[in-house]
Short mmCIF file of C-alpha atoms and ligand atoms in Angstrom, two decimals:
data_model
loop_
_atom_site.label_atom_id
_atom_site.label_comp_id
_atom_site.label_asym_id
_atom_site.label_seq_id
_atom_site.Cartn_x
_atom_site.Cartn_y
_atom_site.Cartn_z
CA MET A 22 81.28 109.62 11.44
CA THR A 23 78.46 110.11 14.12
CA VAL A 24 79.03 112.18 16.76
CA SER A 25 79.75 110.43 20.68
CA ARG A 26 76.72 110.78 22.92
CA ILE A 27 79.07 110.58 25.84
CA ARG A 28 79.40 114.27 27.50
CA THR A 29 81.98 115.30 30.02
CA GLU A 30 82.14 118.92 31.74
CA ILE A 31 85.72 118.15 31.38
CA ASP A 32 87.16 120.98 29.05
CA PHE A 33 90.15 119.09 27.06
CA SER A 34 91.55 122.26 26.20
CA ALA A 35 91.89 124.16 29.59
CA ASP A 36 95.15 124.50 31.56
CA GLY A 37 94.88 123.08 34.90
CA LYS A 38 93.63 119.74 36.61
CA GLN A 39 90.42 118.53 36.01
CA VAL A 40 89.01 115.02 37.82
CA GLY A 41 85.64 114.26 36.68
CA TRP A 42 83.56 111.98 34.90
CA ALA A 43 82.46 111.12 31.36
CA HIS A 44 78.62 110.66 31.31
CA LEU A 45 77.26 107.93 29.04
CA PRO A 46 73.31 107.96 28.56
CA HIS A 47 71.78 104.62 29.91
CA SER A 48 67.75 104.90 30.28
CA VAL A 49 67.01 101.55 32.04
CA HIS A 50 63.70 100.70 34.14
CA GLU A 51 65.62 101.98 37.59
CA SER A 52 66.60 105.12 36.22
CA ALA A 53 64.83 106.68 33.39
CA TYR A 54 67.19 109.58 32.59
CA GLY A 55 70.26 108.05 34.09
CA VAL A 56 73.96 108.18 33.04
CA ILE A 57 76.84 106.03 33.76
CA ALA A 58 79.68 107.97 35.26
CA ILE A 59 83.12 107.03 34.03
CA PRO A 60 86.17 108.36 35.91
CA LEU A 61 88.14 110.94 33.75
CA ALA A 62 91.01 113.08 34.51
CA VAL A 63 92.88 115.77 32.29
CA ILE A 64 95.93 117.72 33.33
CA ARG A 65 97.36 120.10 31.06
CA ASN A 66 99.96 123.00 31.09
CA GLY A 67 100.18 124.71 27.85
CA GLU A 68 101.31 123.24 24.49
CA GLY A 69 103.21 119.87 24.14
CA PRO A 70 102.30 116.25 23.28
CA THR A 71 98.85 114.70 24.32
CA ILE A 72 99.32 111.21 25.96
CA LEU A 73 96.19 108.98 26.89
CA LEU A 74 96.50 106.46 29.69
CA MET A 75 94.13 103.97 29.65
CA ALA A 76 93.40 101.06 32.02
CA GLY A 77 90.37 98.86 32.81
CA ASN A 78 90.31 98.13 29.10
CA HIS A 79 89.19 94.57 30.97
CA GLY A 80 87.92 95.36 34.36
CA ASP A 81 89.37 91.98 36.21
CA GLU A 82 93.05 93.50 35.68
CA TYR A 83 93.69 95.69 38.47
CA GLU A 84 97.18 96.89 38.61
CA GLY A 85 96.82 99.54 35.89
CA GLN A 86 93.56 100.91 37.27
CA VAL A 87 95.15 101.06 40.71
CA ALA A 88 98.57 102.68 39.02
CA LEU A 89 96.58 105.00 37.13
CA ALA A 90 94.21 106.29 40.23
CA LYS A 91 97.72 106.70 42.24
CA LEU A 92 98.91 108.98 39.32
CA ILE A 93 95.40 111.22 39.16
CA ARG A 94 95.79 111.86 42.90
CA ARG A 95 99.61 112.83 42.51
CA LEU A 96 100.06 114.46 39.19
CA GLU A 97 99.90 118.38 39.00
CA PRO A 98 99.96 120.68 36.31
CA GLY A 99 103.19 122.36 37.21
CA GLN A 100 105.06 118.94 36.87
CA ILE A 101 104.21 118.51 33.15
CA ARG A 102 104.11 120.40 29.92
CA GLY A 103 101.00 119.35 27.30
CA ARG A 104 98.43 117.28 28.31
CA VAL A 105 97.66 113.84 30.10
CA ILE A 106 94.56 112.18 29.82
CA ILE A 107 93.77 109.67 32.31
CA LEU A 108 90.90 107.09 31.88
CA PRO A 109 91.66 104.49 34.67
CA ALA A 110 88.74 102.27 34.43
CA ALA A 111 87.70 102.15 30.71
CA ASN A 112 85.03 100.02 30.67
CA PHE A 113 83.55 101.09 33.60
CA PRO A 114 80.47 98.67 34.14
CA ALA A 115 83.11 95.66 34.10
CA ALA A 116 85.61 97.24 36.17
CA MET A 117 83.14 97.72 38.94
CA ALA A 118 81.77 94.12 38.57
CA GLY A 119 85.71 92.91 38.63
CA LYS A 120 84.83 90.90 35.31
CA ARG A 121 86.80 90.79 31.95
CA THR A 122 83.39 91.89 30.24
CA SER A 123 80.49 94.36 30.79
CA PRO A 124 77.83 92.83 33.07
CA ILE A 125 75.30 95.27 30.97
CA ASP A 126 75.77 93.85 27.33
CA GLN A 127 78.52 91.38 27.92
CA GLY A 128 80.58 93.65 25.71
CA ASN A 129 84.43 92.90 25.78
CA LEU A 130 85.64 96.69 25.26
CA ASN A 131 88.82 94.93 23.33
CA ARG A 132 86.62 93.51 20.71
CA THR A 133 84.58 96.33 20.08
CA PHE A 134 86.32 98.90 18.24
CA PRO A 135 85.68 100.85 16.10
CA GLY A 136 82.52 100.99 18.16
CA ASP A 137 79.07 102.40 17.42
CA PRO A 138 77.85 105.79 19.23
CA ARG A 139 74.32 104.23 18.82
CA GLY A 140 74.97 100.90 20.37
CA THR A 141 74.92 99.44 23.78
CA PRO A 142 77.44 101.06 26.49
CA THR A 143 80.51 98.68 25.67
CA TRP A 144 80.09 99.84 21.80
CA MET A 145 79.33 103.44 22.88
CA LEU A 146 82.58 103.50 24.75
CA SER A 147 85.02 102.19 22.31
CA HIS A 148 83.58 104.68 19.68
CA TRP A 149 84.15 107.48 21.93
CA ILE A 150 87.68 106.01 23.19
CA GLU A 151 88.88 106.05 19.38
CA THR A 152 87.03 109.27 17.95
CA VAL A 153 87.42 111.64 21.13
CA LEU A 154 90.31 110.71 23.19
CA MET A 155 92.56 108.65 20.80
CA GLU A 156 91.86 111.28 18.34
CA MET A 157 93.38 114.29 20.68
CA ALA A 158 96.47 111.80 21.60
CA ASP A 159 99.85 111.51 20.03
CA ILE A 160 100.85 108.74 22.32
CA VAL A 161 98.21 105.95 23.75
CA VAL A 162 98.87 103.62 26.42
CA ASP A 163 96.77 100.66 27.11
CA LEU A 164 97.65 98.82 30.62
CA HIS A 165 96.54 95.18 30.72
CA SER A 166 97.36 92.26 32.70
CA GLY A 167 96.10 88.84 32.90
CA GLY A 168 92.91 88.94 34.93
CA SER A 169 91.30 86.45 36.47
CA SER A 170 92.27 83.34 34.05
CA LEU A 171 95.73 84.19 33.11
CA ASP A 172 99.00 84.87 34.21
CA TYR A 173 101.53 86.66 32.32
CA ILE A 174 105.43 87.54 32.56
CA PRO A 175 105.52 91.18 32.65
CA ILE A 176 105.62 92.17 28.82
CA CYS A 177 105.25 95.08 26.72
CA MET A 178 103.28 95.35 23.63
CA THR A 179 103.71 97.74 20.59
CA ARG A 180 102.92 97.12 16.48
CA ARG A 181 104.57 97.70 13.30
CA PHE A 182 103.00 100.31 10.79
CA GLU A 183 103.47 100.74 7.59
CA ASP A 184 105.48 103.72 8.20
CA ALA A 185 108.83 102.79 9.82
CA ALA A 186 109.25 105.93 11.87
CA VAL A 187 106.02 105.38 13.75
CA THR A 188 107.50 101.96 14.37
CA GLU A 189 110.55 103.09 15.52
CA ALA A 190 108.99 105.73 17.72
CA CYS A 191 106.98 103.04 19.21
CA VAL A 192 109.83 100.63 20.00
CA ALA A 193 111.69 103.57 21.58
CA ALA A 194 108.82 103.74 23.69
CA VAL A 195 108.41 100.20 24.90
CA GLN A 196 112.22 100.56 25.62
CA ALA A 197 111.82 103.64 27.70
CA PHE A 198 108.67 102.05 29.59
CA GLY A 199 111.58 99.67 30.67
CA ALA A 200 110.01 96.52 29.75
CA ARG A 201 112.35 93.33 29.68
CA TYR A 202 110.43 91.83 27.01
CA ALA A 203 108.33 93.79 24.23
CA VAL A 204 106.08 92.00 21.46
CA LEU A 205 105.89 93.75 18.57
CA MET A 206 102.51 92.87 16.93
CA ASP A 207 102.00 92.84 13.19
CA LEU A 208 99.68 94.35 10.71
CA ILE A 209 99.17 91.09 8.70
CA GLY A 210 95.74 89.45 10.05
CA GLU A 211 94.90 92.05 12.46
CA ASP A 212 91.93 91.94 14.31
CA ARG A 213 90.60 95.42 13.57
CA THR A 214 88.37 95.23 16.98
CA THR A 215 91.14 96.04 19.28
CA PHE A 216 92.39 99.43 20.97
CA ALA A 217 96.00 98.56 19.26
CA ALA A 218 94.32 98.07 16.05
CA ALA A 219 92.44 101.50 16.27
CA THR A 220 95.80 103.06 16.00
CA ARG A 221 96.16 101.94 12.38
CA THR A 222 94.50 104.74 10.73
CA ARG A 223 95.82 107.31 13.32
CA ASN A 224 99.51 106.38 13.17
CA ARG A 225 99.31 106.96 17.31
CA ILE A 226 102.56 105.95 19.40
CA VAL A 227 101.10 102.98 21.08
CA VAL A 228 102.18 101.17 24.28
CA GLY A 229 100.34 98.16 25.61
CA THR A 230 101.12 96.05 28.69
CA GLU A 231 100.52 92.45 29.91
CA MET A 232 101.50 92.15 33.54
CA ALA A 233 101.18 88.86 35.77
CA GLY A 234 97.35 88.94 36.69
CA LYS A 235 95.53 86.18 38.53
CA GLY A 236 92.69 88.64 39.38
CA THR A 237 94.85 90.38 41.79
CA VAL A 238 97.01 93.46 42.23
CA GLY A 239 100.58 92.27 41.95
CA ILE A 240 103.19 93.85 43.70
CA GLU A 241 105.95 93.77 40.80
CA ALA A 242 103.36 94.23 38.31
CA LEU A 243 102.21 97.31 39.90
CA GLU A 244 105.65 98.50 40.26
CA ILE A 245 106.30 98.11 37.01
CA ALA A 246 102.86 99.80 35.68
CA GLU A 247 103.76 102.66 37.99
CA THR A 248 107.47 103.35 36.85
CA GLY A 249 106.67 102.48 33.36
CA VAL A 250 103.94 105.41 32.92
CA GLN A 251 106.23 107.72 34.60
CA ARG A 252 109.22 106.78 32.29
CA LEU A 253 106.91 107.39 29.40
CA LEU A 254 105.97 111.01 30.72
CA GLN A 255 109.74 111.49 31.03
CA HIS A 256 110.70 109.97 27.65
CA PHE A 257 108.12 112.29 25.68
CA GLY A 258 109.17 115.42 27.55
CA ILE A 259 105.80 115.58 29.41
CA TRP A 260 107.52 115.48 33.03
CA GLN A 261 109.33 118.69 33.67
CA GLY A 262 112.34 118.60 35.92
CA ALA A 263 114.25 116.07 37.48
CA PRO A 264 113.52 112.64 36.54
CA LEU A 265 111.58 110.54 39.21
CA VAL A 266 112.63 107.14 37.98
CA ALA A 267 115.98 106.18 36.34
CA MET A 268 115.61 105.44 32.65
CA PRO A 269 116.37 101.80 31.39
CA THR A 270 119.69 101.28 29.60
CA GLU A 271 119.07 97.71 28.18
CA PRO A 272 117.03 97.69 25.15
CA PRO A 273 113.95 95.22 25.67
CA THR A 274 114.15 91.45 24.09
CA LEU A 275 111.91 91.98 20.93
CA LEU A 276 109.51 89.31 20.82
CA GLU A 277 106.53 88.30 18.26
CA VAL A 278 103.61 86.35 18.60
CA LYS A 279 102.71 84.18 15.67
CA GLY A 280 99.45 82.90 14.70
CA VAL A 281 98.10 79.41 15.97
CA GLU A 282 101.47 77.71 16.17
CA HIS A 283 101.88 79.96 19.36
CA TYR A 284 98.64 78.69 21.08
CA VAL A 285 98.00 75.82 22.83
CA TYR A 286 94.28 74.88 23.83
CA ALA A 287 92.79 72.34 26.06
CA PRO A 288 92.02 69.23 24.06
CA ASP A 289 89.07 68.03 26.13
CA ALA A 290 86.94 68.85 29.06
CA GLY A 291 88.78 68.07 32.71
CA VAL A 292 91.50 69.30 35.09
CA PHE A 293 94.75 70.33 33.23
CA GLU A 294 97.94 69.36 34.44
CA SER A 295 100.73 71.81 33.19
CA PHE A 296 104.41 70.35 32.45
CA VAL A 297 106.02 73.82 32.62
CA ASP A 298 105.66 77.02 34.04
CA LEU A 299 105.89 80.91 32.68
CA GLY A 300 109.24 81.83 31.51
CA ALA A 301 110.12 78.23 30.16
CA ARG A 302 111.59 77.88 26.83
CA VAL A 303 109.81 75.26 24.82
CA VAL A 304 110.41 73.34 21.48
CA ALA A 305 107.92 72.43 18.93
CA GLY A 306 106.20 69.04 19.70
CA GLN A 307 107.08 69.17 23.22
CA PRO A 308 104.24 67.97 25.74
CA ALA A 309 102.48 71.19 27.37
CA GLY A 310 99.94 69.26 29.75
CA GLN A 311 97.72 66.63 29.99
CA VAL A 312 93.81 66.69 30.98
CA HIS A 313 92.47 64.26 33.65
CA PHE A 314 89.05 62.93 33.48
CA ILE A 315 88.49 63.14 37.42
CA ASP A 316 85.17 61.14 36.61
CA ASP A 317 86.93 58.20 34.93
CA PRO A 318 90.23 57.38 36.60
CA MET A 319 91.05 54.59 34.43
CA ARG A 320 90.78 56.82 31.41
CA PRO A 321 94.33 58.03 30.13
CA PRO A 322 94.78 61.61 30.34
CA ALA A 323 94.61 63.68 27.10
CA LEU A 324 98.17 65.18 26.14
CA ALA A 325 98.31 68.89 24.65
CA HIS A 326 101.54 69.66 22.76
CA PHE A 327 103.30 73.08 21.81
CA ARG A 328 103.07 73.54 18.18
CA GLY A 329 105.90 75.87 17.87
CA ALA A 330 109.14 76.72 19.93
CA GLY A 331 109.25 80.09 22.09
CA LEU A 332 108.99 81.29 25.49
CA VAL A 333 105.99 80.93 27.58
CA VAL A 334 104.44 84.19 28.34
CA CYS A 335 101.15 83.53 29.33
CA LYS A 336 99.75 80.47 31.23
CA ARG A 337 96.12 79.87 32.37
CA LEU A 338 95.34 79.88 35.77
CA PRO A 339 92.13 77.55 36.74
CA GLY A 340 92.88 74.18 36.82
CA ARG A 341 89.37 72.98 35.11
CA VAL A 342 89.34 73.39 31.30
CA VAL A 343 86.70 72.81 28.74
CA ARG A 344 88.07 72.04 25.15
CA GLY A 345 89.15 75.44 23.43
CA ASP A 346 90.44 76.98 26.61
CA CYS A 347 93.67 78.55 25.74
CA VAL A 348 96.13 77.23 28.64
CA PHE A 349 99.60 78.40 27.06
CA HIS A 350 100.69 80.89 24.45
CA LEU A 351 104.24 81.68 23.47
CA ALA A 352 106.58 84.45 22.07
CA SER A 353 109.58 83.96 20.11
CA GLU A 354 112.31 86.16 19.32
CA VAL A 355 112.23 88.64 16.54
CA1 CA B 423 93.48 91.99 28.83
#
């Protein structure tokens, strides 16, 4: 595999707390020998597990970015054993723009794995994350929220591996995170382009989240992100000393997101009126909402229906839609 061109002064094998940047070569008209400086922290204390904590995979999902910046300021080597690698704004150009995708190459980081060391910045980033950071980690955590266009009930996500023991460790990890709901993603029909999919060949314990969104920093979602990450440090024995946060006693409800039957798309362009809210339980065939044609008031609205049964975990925010916008997605009990 070709070596990444992203460089950092941080020594991943050194004990102590190092906070700096990874430098992505970006030679442009305004800066001939320029680099994009991506914040990176490594806190290590001797032998032990390595956890990779990542946020800002999508730049407009803020709770994880804030939670990890707080953790960088607070965490000290004496509090841990092993290694904590923190990448708080993974697609840094997108995070600085407050956008899902990079303004440089329009790249959606979570659709570019396994990336390309000779590609544009987003592709270089996913290649570096997979071949350098994920390679070093035993546990990988990717904090998402709904972003600008979606709202989510707080859920954790992990995935099934061919190795049942890894799957079991993943389920234990999402339970430790403290999620009320945990989505177990399947290998079948998997999109190789996501961060979670990149764990496939490496058998890494993977924890993802979807928390609130709306392009804001939600109070509850931020709390879930902060306490969840702390619980993971405690669960994996990385955190030393007295627990900061009580561990959950109830297991999460395991959910699965099925294929197309769990998604509802706008059937036409217009203004979408929802009939249900987040957290609602719906049945197949139930009306989900309707698109209104504001320019033609006598035209009857176009109805959209749920195609499957389940819990409404995700809902689109903006009222204006075009045909093909996802307006809801469901999950159902495993
Ligand atoms: Ca996301």
